[in-house]
C-alpha cells in the first residue's frame, strides 16, 4: 500500500476532477491580500496549546493531552480501520495490526516506544493501531513550506500542513474524511524541561514524531513528504527485517527539535542521518542566509538549496517535488507560491503577507489542515486551522 502514494495521487486527482488543470480558475485565484489576522471562511479556528513535560518518564508524558483527545483519536483510527476493511473485508489485516504489528516493528529507539505505549494505555486503543497512526505520517504528508528573509536579514518560516489524500471523501460537503478528522486532533505543543520551553511544535494528538516546529532563538524545521520509487515502503520492509540503522522521518525531526543545539548542527544531522523514507527537510536559522531545503534520499542528501540574499534569493519554497524537476502538472503549488512571494516583494514580507501566500488557492486546498507561522528570533509561533470552501481543489 505504501509505495502507491504517487500513483494513487494521480488516480485520486483524475477521479475527483476528471483531470481539469489545477492552474485554471476556479482552482486558482489572484494572490490573496489582507487575510491576516485570520478570519472568514478559510479560517476554521485556533489550535489549543498543551505542555509536554520532558521531565516525566516517556510513558506518562502524553497522558493529560491524550485523556482530552482520546475520543477524536478513536474516530480517526476507526475510519482508517474501515478503509482497510473496505479493501480486505475479512478483518485479517486489523487482526495482524492488533496482534502482530508491535512484534513486527520491534523496539523503537529513544523515548518513542514508551511514549506510544503510554498513549495506547491512556486511550485504550491497541498499541498496534497507535503504531499505525504513527507510521502513516511517513507517507501521506503533502505540504508547502516557505522560508523568507527580509531586507534586514530577519527570517520567517511558514507552512501549510496538507494531509489525508485519497483516504476517503465526504460527499455531503466535499471534504477529505481524514483531513476533517485531523482538525480536532491538531494541537500546539510546548515541550518543556525544568519548566522551560525546549521547543514548540504543531502536531496531531497521538503522534509522537514531529513535522512542524521551532526552537526559539535557534532554528525552525518542517518536513515535507518526498515521493520516490525508492520509497519509504522499502525502508519499512528493511526495518521489519531487522535492519534498524535508519530513522523514521518524523522521529528524526522530533530528535533534532528536542536535542539540536544550533542551525549548523541540525543541518548536519538532517543531511547525514540515514532515514526510512525520502523527505524534504526545510530548516531555518536565526540569522541572514540561514535557511535551506534539504532533499533527502533514504541514504543520502541529494541537494541542499540555501537562501542567498546577496544574490536576491530571499526565499525558498518547497512542496513535494524536487526543485530541479517540474511538479506533477496536476499538483503545482510551487509556481503560485513563488508568484505570490514575488508579488509580495522582500520589502513587505511579514506574518501577514506570508499568511496571504499560504491562503491562496491552490497553496491552500482541501487537504490543508493548518497553517503555521514561525519567527525564530522573536520567538513567535502561530498555528491556525484552515478550511477551503468550494470552489476549491482537492489538493
Ligand atoms: C504590504 O502588505 C500589507 C498586508 O497584506 C498590504 O496591506 C499592503 O498593501 C502591502 N504593501 C505593498 C507595498 O505591497
Ligand atoms: C464535512 O462533513 C464532515 C462529516 O460530516 C464533518 O466532519 C466536517 O466537519 C465537515 N467539514 C466542513 C468544512 O463542513
Ligand atoms: C515547575 O512548576 C511547578 C508549578 O508551576 C512546580 O510545582 C514544579 O516544581 C516546577 N518544576 C521544576 C522542575 O522546576
Ligand atoms: C534527547 O536527549 C536526551 C538526553 O540524552 C534523551 O534522553 C532523549 O531521549 C533524547 N530525545 C530524543 C527524541 O531522542
Ligand atoms: C543563534 O544561534 C546560535 C547557535 O547556532 C547561538 O549561539 C546564538 O546565540 C543565536 N543567536 C541569537 C540572537 O539567539
Ligand atoms: C519570481 O521571481 C524570480 C526572480 O525575479 C523569477 O526568476 C521567477 O521566475 C519568478 N517566479 C514566478 C513564479 O513568478
Short mmCIF file of C-alpha atoms and ligand atoms in Angstrom, two decimals:
data_model
loop_
_atom_site.label_atom_id
_atom_site.label_comp_id
_atom_site.label_asym_id
_atom_site.label_seq_id
_atom_site.Cartn_x
_atom_site.Cartn_y
_atom_site.Cartn_z
CA UNK A 1 0.00 0.00 0.00
CA UNK A 2 2.74 2.40 0.95
CA UNK A 3 4.59 2.74 -2.32
CA UNK A 4 1.47 3.73 -4.13
CA UNK A 5 1.22 7.25 -2.86
CA UNK A 6 2.21 8.88 -6.10
CA UNK A 7 0.21 6.64 -8.39
CA UNK A 8 -2.78 7.00 -6.13
CA UNK A 9 -2.33 10.74 -6.03
CA UNK A 10 -2.70 10.80 -9.79
CA UNK A 11 -5.66 8.44 -9.74
CA UNK A 12 -7.37 10.40 -6.99
CA UNK A 13 -6.69 13.57 -8.93
CA UNK A 14 -8.20 12.16 -12.09
CA UNK A 15 -11.17 10.74 -10.25
CA UNK A 16 -12.09 13.92 -8.45
CA UNK A 17 -11.86 16.44 -11.24
CA UNK A 18 -11.53 14.47 -14.46
CA UNK A 19 -8.10 15.99 -14.71
CA UNK A 20 -9.03 19.60 -15.21
CA UNK A 21 -5.89 21.63 -14.66
CA UNK A 22 -5.22 22.88 -11.17
CA UNK A 23 -3.77 26.08 -12.66
CA UNK A 24 -7.12 27.25 -14.07
CA UNK A 25 -9.82 29.15 -12.21
CA UNK A 26 -11.72 28.39 -10.03
CA UNK A 27 -8.94 26.17 -8.65
CA UNK A 28 -6.54 29.05 -8.62
CA UNK A 29 -7.00 32.72 -7.81
CA UNK A 30 -5.16 36.02 -7.62
CA UNK A 31 -2.75 36.24 -4.72
CA UNK A 32 -4.81 36.86 -1.61
CA UNK A 33 -4.37 40.09 0.35
CA UNK A 34 -5.29 41.16 3.86
CA UNK A 35 -6.27 37.70 5.10
CA UNK A 36 -4.40 38.25 8.38
CA UNK A 37 -5.30 38.21 11.23
CA UNK A 38 -7.19 35.08 10.17
CA UNK A 39 -10.96 35.31 9.80
CA UNK A 40 -13.69 34.38 7.35
CA UNK A 41 -14.48 31.12 5.58
CA UNK A 42 -10.87 29.89 5.17
CA UNK A 43 -10.28 30.11 8.92
CA UNK A 44 -11.68 27.21 10.95
CA UNK A 45 -10.39 28.28 14.36
CA UNK A 46 -7.48 28.32 16.76
CA UNK A 47 -5.36 25.38 17.85
CA UNK A 48 -5.16 24.66 21.60
CA UNK A 49 -1.83 24.66 23.47
CA UNK A 50 -0.65 21.80 25.67
CA UNK A 51 2.55 21.42 27.64
CA UNK A 52 4.52 18.21 27.30
CA UNK A 53 6.82 17.77 30.27
CA UNK A 54 10.03 16.06 29.16
CA UNK A 55 11.00 15.60 32.81
CA UNK A 56 8.25 13.00 33.15
CA UNK A 57 9.02 9.42 32.14
CA UNK A 58 8.09 8.94 28.45
CA UNK A 59 5.20 6.62 29.36
CA UNK A 60 3.46 9.43 31.28
CA UNK A 61 4.19 12.50 29.11
CA UNK A 62 1.15 12.34 26.91
CA UNK A 63 -1.44 11.36 29.50
CA UNK A 64 -3.04 14.76 30.06
CA UNK A 65 -3.28 15.55 26.34
CA UNK A 66 -4.49 12.09 25.37
CA UNK A 67 -7.12 12.00 28.08
CA UNK A 68 -8.66 15.02 26.28
CA UNK A 69 -8.14 13.76 22.77
CA UNK A 70 -8.88 10.03 23.05
CA UNK A 71 -12.39 10.34 21.55
CA UNK A 72 -11.12 12.27 18.49
CA UNK A 73 -8.26 9.80 18.03
CA UNK A 74 -10.66 6.86 18.18
CA UNK A 75 -12.73 8.37 15.39
CA UNK A 76 -9.79 8.63 13.03
CA UNK A 77 -8.32 5.26 13.94
CA UNK A 78 -11.73 3.73 13.25
CA UNK A 79 -12.00 5.37 9.87
CA UNK A 80 -8.58 4.04 8.95
CA UNK A 81 -9.78 0.60 10.03
CA UNK A 82 -12.91 0.98 7.89
CA UNK A 83 -10.72 1.87 4.96
CA UNK A 84 -8.57 -1.21 5.44
CA UNK A 85 -11.64 -3.38 5.87
CA UNK A 86 -13.12 -1.96 2.66
CA UNK A 87 -10.07 -3.25 0.79
CA UNK A 88 -9.73 -6.56 2.65
CA UNK A 89 -13.13 -7.40 4.14
CA UNK A 90 -12.07 -10.45 6.14
CA UNK A 91 -10.77 -8.33 9.03
CA UNK A 92 -7.48 -10.25 8.83
CA UNK A 93 -5.41 -7.12 8.36
CA UNK A 94 -6.67 -5.46 11.52
CA UNK A 95 -6.09 -8.70 13.37
CA UNK A 96 -2.47 -8.61 12.21
CA UNK A 97 -2.15 -4.92 13.14
CA UNK A 98 -3.50 -5.53 16.63
CA UNK A 99 -1.73 -8.79 17.33
CA UNK A 100 1.41 -8.87 15.25
CA UNK A 101 2.43 -5.34 14.33
CA UNK A 102 4.06 -4.43 17.65
CA UNK A 103 6.18 -7.57 17.36
CA UNK A 104 6.95 -6.98 13.69
CA UNK A 105 8.10 -3.42 14.20
CA UNK A 106 10.04 -4.33 17.32
CA UNK A 107 11.55 -1.70 19.55
CA UNK A 108 11.68 1.94 18.65
CA UNK A 109 14.68 3.91 19.87
CA UNK A 110 14.79 6.66 22.48
CA UNK A 111 11.57 7.72 24.13
CA UNK A 112 9.27 6.72 21.25
CA UNK A 113 8.43 3.16 22.27
CA UNK A 114 7.43 4.10 25.80
CA UNK A 115 5.56 7.20 24.66
CA UNK A 116 3.43 5.17 22.24
CA UNK A 117 2.77 2.54 24.91
CA UNK A 118 1.67 5.28 27.28
CA UNK A 119 -0.69 6.68 24.64
CA UNK A 120 -2.15 3.22 23.99
CA UNK A 121 -2.71 2.74 27.72
CA UNK A 122 -4.44 6.05 28.38
CA UNK A 123 -6.66 5.93 25.26
CA UNK A 124 -7.46 2.22 25.41
CA UNK A 125 -6.53 1.93 21.72
CA UNK A 126 -4.47 -1.20 20.92
CA UNK A 127 -0.73 -0.48 20.59
CA UNK A 128 -0.68 -1.82 17.01
CA UNK A 129 -3.19 0.83 15.99
CA UNK A 130 -1.23 3.59 17.73
CA UNK A 131 1.87 2.39 15.88
CA UNK A 132 -0.01 2.50 12.59
CA UNK A 133 -1.21 6.02 13.33
CA UNK A 134 2.41 7.00 13.97
CA UNK A 135 3.77 5.32 10.88
CA UNK A 136 1.30 6.72 8.38
CA UNK A 137 2.63 10.27 8.54
CA UNK A 138 5.77 8.90 6.94
CA UNK A 139 3.82 8.57 3.72
CA UNK A 140 0.97 10.95 3.12
CA UNK A 141 2.18 14.39 4.15
CA UNK A 142 1.65 16.73 1.21
CA UNK A 143 2.66 20.22 2.19
CA UNK A 144 4.02 23.62 1.30
CA UNK A 145 6.89 25.11 3.31
CA UNK A 146 8.44 28.56 2.87
CA UNK A 147 11.37 30.39 4.45
CA UNK A 148 11.81 34.10 3.74
CA UNK A 149 14.40 36.71 4.63
CA UNK A 150 13.50 40.40 4.70
CA UNK A 151 15.77 43.35 3.84
CA UNK A 152 17.02 43.46 7.44
CA UNK A 153 18.05 39.79 7.36
CA UNK A 154 15.11 38.74 9.52
CA UNK A 155 13.82 35.21 8.81
CA UNK A 156 10.28 33.84 8.79
CA UNK A 157 9.17 30.26 8.26
CA UNK A 158 5.66 29.28 7.19
CA UNK A 159 3.96 26.07 6.25
CA UNK A 160 0.67 24.56 5.24
CA UNK A 161 0.14 21.08 6.62
CA UNK A 162 -1.78 19.18 3.95
CA UNK A 163 -2.81 15.67 4.86
CA UNK A 164 -5.33 12.98 4.04
CA UNK A 165 -5.17 12.50 0.29
CA UNK A 166 -7.27 9.61 -1.06
CA UNK A 167 -8.20 8.39 2.39
CA UNK A 168 -11.90 8.91 1.63
CA UNK A 169 -14.09 11.83 0.57
CA UNK A 170 -17.16 13.31 2.32
CA UNK A 171 -19.71 13.74 -0.43
CA UNK A 172 -22.03 15.78 1.80
CA UNK A 173 -19.69 18.78 1.89
CA UNK A 174 -16.79 17.98 -0.46
CA UNK A 175 -14.04 17.44 2.06
CA UNK A 176 -11.47 14.73 2.74
CA UNK A 177 -12.55 12.46 5.58
CA UNK A 178 -9.17 12.20 7.28
CA UNK A 179 -8.30 15.87 6.78
CA UNK A 180 -11.50 16.85 8.58
CA UNK A 181 -10.90 14.33 11.35
CA UNK A 182 -7.40 15.67 11.91
CA UNK A 183 -8.62 19.19 12.64
CA UNK A 184 -9.94 18.38 16.14
CA UNK A 185 -6.73 16.42 16.80
CA UNK A 186 -4.48 19.35 15.88
CA UNK A 187 -2.56 20.71 18.85
CA UNK A 188 0.23 23.13 19.63
CA UNK A 189 2.79 21.58 21.94
CA UNK A 190 5.17 23.32 24.28
CA UNK A 191 7.85 20.77 25.18
CA UNK A 192 9.49 21.75 28.44
CA UNK A 193 12.34 20.71 30.68
CA UNK A 194 12.64 22.33 34.10
CA UNK A 195 9.50 24.30 33.30
CA UNK A 196 11.31 25.97 30.38
CA UNK A 197 10.44 25.66 26.71
CA UNK A 198 12.79 23.39 24.78
CA UNK A 199 10.83 23.57 21.54
CA UNK A 200 7.32 24.23 20.26
CA UNK A 201 5.55 22.21 17.64
CA UNK A 202 2.21 21.72 15.91
CA UNK A 203 1.08 18.16 15.63
CA UNK A 204 -1.76 15.66 15.80
CA UNK A 205 -2.54 14.22 19.22
CA UNK A 206 -1.39 10.60 19.32
CA UNK A 207 1.60 11.19 17.05
CA UNK A 208 4.96 11.27 18.82
CA UNK A 209 7.10 12.32 15.84
CA UNK A 210 7.09 15.97 14.81
CA UNK A 211 6.65 17.54 11.38
CA UNK A 212 6.47 21.26 12.22
CA UNK A 213 8.24 23.12 14.99
CA UNK A 214 10.84 25.57 16.22
CA UNK A 215 13.39 26.11 18.91
CA UNK A 216 13.07 29.75 19.96
CA UNK A 217 16.25 31.71 19.22
CA UNK A 218 17.87 28.84 17.33
CA UNK A 219 16.04 27.24 14.41
CA UNK A 220 12.77 26.22 12.79
CA UNK A 221 12.07 22.95 10.99
CA UNK A 222 9.35 21.48 8.81
CA UNK A 223 9.19 18.20 6.96
CA UNK A 224 7.52 17.61 3.60
CA UNK A 225 6.94 14.24 2.02
CA UNK A 226 9.04 13.29 -1.00
CA UNK A 227 7.69 10.70 -3.39
CA UNK A 228 10.25 8.38 -4.88
CA UNK A 229 10.41 4.97 -6.49
CA UNK A 230 12.95 4.07 -3.85
CA UNK A 231 10.26 4.95 -1.37
CA UNK A 232 9.51 4.61 2.29
CA UNK A 233 7.92 1.19 1.95
CA UNK A 234 11.37 -0.26 1.25
CA UNK A 235 12.63 1.36 4.41
CA UNK A 236 9.78 -0.13 6.41
CA UNK A 237 10.44 -3.58 4.96
CA UNK A 238 14.11 -3.31 5.86
CA UNK A 239 13.10 -2.18 9.34
CA UNK A 240 10.80 -5.19 9.78
CA UNK A 241 13.54 -7.46 8.52
CA UNK A 242 15.73 -6.18 11.33
CA UNK A 243 17.86 -3.51 9.64
CA UNK A 244 17.26 -0.75 12.15
CA UNK A 245 20.08 1.65 11.39
CA UNK A 246 17.77 4.21 9.74
CA UNK A 247 15.43 6.64 11.46
CA UNK A 248 11.74 7.27 10.92
CA UNK A 249 11.48 10.75 9.39
CA UNK A 250 9.03 12.16 11.91
CA UNK A 251 11.24 10.86 14.70
CA UNK A 252 14.45 12.44 13.43
CA UNK A 253 12.61 15.76 13.15
CA UNK A 254 11.49 15.41 16.76
CA UNK A 255 15.02 14.44 17.83
CA UNK A 256 16.52 17.48 16.13
CA UNK A 257 13.93 19.81 17.68
CA UNK A 258 14.39 18.26 21.10
CA UNK A 259 18.15 17.89 21.27
CA UNK A 260 19.60 20.03 18.47
CA UNK A 261 21.79 22.90 19.67
CA UNK A 262 22.25 25.07 16.57
CA UNK A 263 21.21 25.59 12.96
CA UNK A 264 24.50 24.14 11.72
CA UNK A 265 24.30 21.05 13.90
CA UNK A 266 20.65 20.46 12.94
CA UNK A 267 21.53 20.82 9.27
CA UNK A 268 24.37 18.37 9.59
CA UNK A 269 22.18 15.77 11.32
CA UNK A 270 19.40 16.15 8.76
CA UNK A 271 21.89 15.78 5.89
CA UNK A 272 23.75 12.78 7.26
CA UNK A 273 21.39 10.53 9.21
CA UNK A 274 20.01 7.53 7.34
CA UNK A 275 16.23 7.71 7.17
CA UNK A 276 13.45 5.27 6.36
CA UNK A 277 11.61 7.34 3.76
CA UNK A 278 12.72 10.05 1.34
CA UNK A 279 11.86 13.55 2.57
CA UNK A 280 12.42 17.27 2.30
CA UNK A 281 13.65 19.00 5.43
CA UNK A 282 13.07 22.74 5.46
CA UNK A 283 15.32 24.32 8.06
CA UNK A 284 15.60 27.97 9.08
CA UNK A 285 18.11 29.52 11.48
CA UNK A 286 18.34 32.78 13.43
CA UNK A 287 20.33 34.98 11.07
CA UNK A 288 20.69 36.11 7.47
CA UNK A 289 21.33 33.31 4.99
CA UNK A 290 20.34 30.54 7.39
CA UNK A 291 17.56 28.83 5.52
CA UNK A 292 17.66 25.73 3.36
CA UNK A 293 15.77 22.88 1.78
CA UNK A 294 17.49 19.52 2.16
CA UNK A 295 16.33 16.98 -0.42
CA UNK A 296 16.83 13.54 1.01
CA UNK A 297 17.03 10.04 -0.32
CA UNK A 298 16.84 7.33 2.28
CA UNK A 299 20.62 7.02 2.48
CA UNK A 300 21.95 10.41 1.44
CA UNK A 301 21.27 14.04 0.75
CA UNK A 302 20.76 14.85 -2.93
CA UNK A 303 20.70 18.63 -2.70
CA UNK A 304 20.93 21.45 -0.17
CA UNK A 305 19.38 24.64 -1.52
CA UNK A 306 20.05 27.70 0.59
CA UNK A 307 18.90 31.27 0.91
CA UNK A 308 21.30 33.63 -0.75
CA UNK A 309 20.19 37.18 -0.04
CA UNK A 310 23.25 38.69 -1.76
CA UNK A 311 22.03 37.17 -5.00
CA UNK A 312 18.41 38.12 -4.33
CA UNK A 313 17.40 34.62 -3.33
CA UNK A 314 15.36 35.92 -0.42
CA UNK A 315 13.06 32.89 -0.15
CA UNK A 316 12.98 29.13 -0.56
CA UNK A 317 9.74 27.28 -1.32
CA UNK A 318 9.27 23.54 -1.09
CA UNK A 319 6.20 21.49 -1.94
CA UNK A 320 6.50 17.78 -2.77
CA UNK A 321 8.69 17.81 -5.87
CA UNK A 322 12.43 18.08 -6.41
CA UNK A 323 13.26 21.66 -7.28
CA UNK A 324 15.16 20.64 -10.41
CA UNK A 325 12.10 18.85 -11.76
CA UNK A 326 8.71 20.13 -12.84
CA UNK A 327 5.94 19.46 -10.38
CA UNK A 328 3.29 16.99 -11.43
CA UNK A 329 1.10 19.06 -13.75
CA UNK A 330 -1.98 18.27 -11.67
CA UNK A 331 -0.33 19.44 -8.50
CA UNK A 332 1.62 22.65 -8.94
CA UNK A 333 1.54 24.62 -5.70
CA UNK A 334 5.12 25.76 -6.19
CA UNK A 335 4.52 28.22 -9.03
CA UNK A 336 1.61 30.04 -7.32
CA UNK A 337 3.53 30.24 -4.03
CA UNK A 338 6.55 31.76 -5.79
CA UNK A 339 4.40 34.08 -7.86
CA UNK A 340 2.70 35.42 -4.73
CA UNK A 341 6.02 35.81 -2.91
CA UNK A 342 7.33 37.72 -5.93
CA UNK A 343 4.27 39.97 -5.82
CA UNK A 344 4.67 40.49 -2.08
CA UNK A 345 8.29 41.61 -2.51
CA UNK A 346 11.06 41.30 0.03
CA UNK A 347 10.23 44.77 1.43
CA UNK A 348 6.79 43.67 2.54
CA UNK A 349 7.26 40.16 3.88
CA UNK A 350 5.71 39.58 7.31
CA UNK A 351 3.48 37.06 9.11
CA UNK A 352 0.56 38.84 7.43
CA UNK A 353 1.83 38.54 3.88
CA UNK A 354 3.19 35.02 4.48
CA UNK A 355 -0.31 34.05 5.61
CA UNK A 356 -1.69 35.66 2.44
CA UNK A 357 0.56 33.42 0.30
CA UNK A 358 -0.43 30.34 2.28
CA UNK A 359 -4.11 31.30 1.89
CA UNK A 360 -4.03 31.49 -1.91
CA UNK A 361 -5.51 28.54 -3.80
CA UNK A 362 -4.15 26.01 -4.61
CA UNK A 363 -1.43 26.56 -1.98
CA UNK A 364 -4.47 26.40 0.28
CA UNK A 365 -6.55 23.39 -0.74
CA UNK A 366 -8.90 20.80 0.68
CA UNK A 367 -6.06 18.85 2.24
CA UNK A 368 -4.85 21.80 4.29
CA UNK A 369 -5.35 21.07 7.97
CA UNK A 370 -3.46 24.02 9.42
CA UNK A 371 -1.13 26.92 8.64
CA UNK A 372 1.85 27.62 10.88
CA UNK A 373 3.90 30.83 11.06
CA UNK A 374 7.23 30.88 12.91
CA UNK A 375 9.60 33.68 13.82
CA UNK A 376 12.66 32.16 15.47
CA UNK A 377 14.35 35.38 16.56
CA UNK A 378 11.23 36.95 18.02
CA UNK A 379 10.06 33.63 19.45
CA UNK A 380 6.63 33.98 17.83
CA UNK A 381 4.72 30.84 16.89
CA UNK A 382 1.17 30.75 15.49
CA UNK A 383 -0.97 27.96 14.06
CA UNK A 384 -4.44 28.31 12.54
CA UNK A 385 -6.91 25.65 11.43
CA UNK A 386 -7.98 26.07 7.83
CA UNK A 387 -10.91 25.33 5.56
CA UNK A 388 -11.08 25.65 1.81
CA UNK A 389 -14.73 26.14 0.87
CA UNK A 390 -15.94 25.40 -2.66
CA UNK A 391 -14.83 26.07 -5.26
CA UNK A 392 -11.56 24.61 -4.08
CA UNK A 393 -9.34 21.90 -5.48
CA UNK A 394 -8.95 18.62 -3.61
CA UNK A 395 -5.16 19.00 -3.16
C1 LIG B 1 2.08 45.04 2.30
O1 LIG B 1 1.25 44.06 2.93
C2 LIG B 1 0.09 44.60 3.54
C3 LIG B 1 -0.59 43.47 4.32
O2 LIG B 1 -1.07 42.47 3.46
C4 LIG B 1 -0.80 45.23 2.50
O3 LIG B 1 -1.93 45.79 3.12
C5 LIG B 1 0.00 46.33 1.77
O4 LIG B 1 -0.78 46.85 0.72
C6 LIG B 1 1.30 45.77 1.21
N1 LIG B 1 2.11 46.86 0.67
C7 LIG B 1 2.67 46.79 -0.53
C8 LIG B 1 3.55 47.98 -0.90
O5 LIG B 1 2.51 45.86 -1.28
C1 LIG B 2 -17.85 17.98 6.42
O1 LIG B 2 -18.56 16.85 6.86
C2 LIG B 2 -17.82 16.03 7.77
C3 LIG B 2 -18.61 14.74 8.00
O2 LIG B 2 -19.95 15.00 8.22
C4 LIG B 2 -17.61 16.83 9.05
O3 LIG B 2 -16.89 16.06 9.99
C5 LIG B 2 -16.77 18.07 8.70
O4 LIG B 2 -16.57 18.87 9.83
C6 LIG B 2 -17.45 18.88 7.59
N1 LIG B 2 -16.50 19.90 7.16
C7 LIG B 2 -16.85 21.11 6.77
C8 LIG B 2 -15.77 22.02 6.36
O5 LIG B 2 -18.02 21.47 6.75
C1 LIG B 3 7.50 23.62 37.64
O1 LIG B 3 6.48 24.49 38.10
C2 LIG B 3 5.55 23.88 39.00
C3 LIG B 3 4.46 24.87 39.35
O2 LIG B 3 4.31 25.83 38.36
C4 LIG B 3 6.28 23.41 40.24
O3 LIG B 3 5.38 22.74 41.10
C5 LIG B 3 7.41 22.46 39.86
O4 LIG B 3 8.17 22.13 40.99
C6 LIG B 3 8.33 23.10 38.82
N1 LIG B 3 9.27 22.09 38.35
C7 LIG B 3 10.56 22.30 38.18
C8 LIG B 3 11.36 21.16 37.68
O5 LIG B 3 11.06 23.39 38.40
C1 LIG B 4 17.34 13.81 23.80
O1 LIG B 4 18.41 13.60 24.69
C2 LIG B 4 18.03 13.06 25.96
C3 LIG B 4 19.26 13.05 26.85
O2 LIG B 4 20.30 12.40 26.20
C4 LIG B 4 17.46 11.67 25.74
O3 LIG B 4 17.06 11.11 26.97
C5 LIG B 4 16.26 11.79 24.83
O4 LIG B 4 15.71 10.51 24.54
C6 LIG B 4 16.64 12.48 23.53
N1 LIG B 4 15.43 12.73 22.75
C7 LIG B 4 15.08 12.02 21.67
C8 LIG B 4 13.83 12.43 20.97
O5 LIG B 4 15.73 11.08 21.24
C1 LIG B 5 21.74 31.94 17.07
O1 LIG B 5 22.11 30.59 17.14
C2 LIG B 5 23.42 30.36 17.64
C3 LIG B 5 23.67 28.86 17.56
O2 LIG B 5 23.54 28.46 16.24
C4 LIG B 5 23.54 30.86 19.06
O3 LIG B 5 24.86 30.68 19.52
C5 LIG B 5 23.18 32.34 19.09
O4 LIG B 5 23.14 32.76 20.43
C6 LIG B 5 21.80 32.56 18.47
N1 LIG B 5 21.54 33.97 18.36
C7 LIG B 5 20.50 34.53 18.96
C8 LIG B 5 20.36 36.01 18.72
O5 LIG B 5 19.70 33.93 19.65
C1 LIG B 6 9.83 35.05 -9.21
O1 LIG B 6 10.91 35.98 -9.36
C2 LIG B 6 12.13 35.39 -9.75
C3 LIG B 6 13.22 36.47 -9.69
O2 LIG B 6 12.81 37.60 -10.37
C4 LIG B 6 11.98 34.80 -11.15
O3 LIG B 6 13.17 34.19 -11.57
C5 LIG B 6 10.87 33.76 -11.11
O4 LIG B 6 10.63 33.25 -12.41
C6 LIG B 6 9.59 34.35 -10.55
N1 LIG B 6 8.67 33.21 -10.35
C7 LIG B 6 7.37 33.30 -10.60
C8 LIG B 6 6.60 32.04 -10.45
O5 LIG B 6 6.82 34.34 -10.91
#
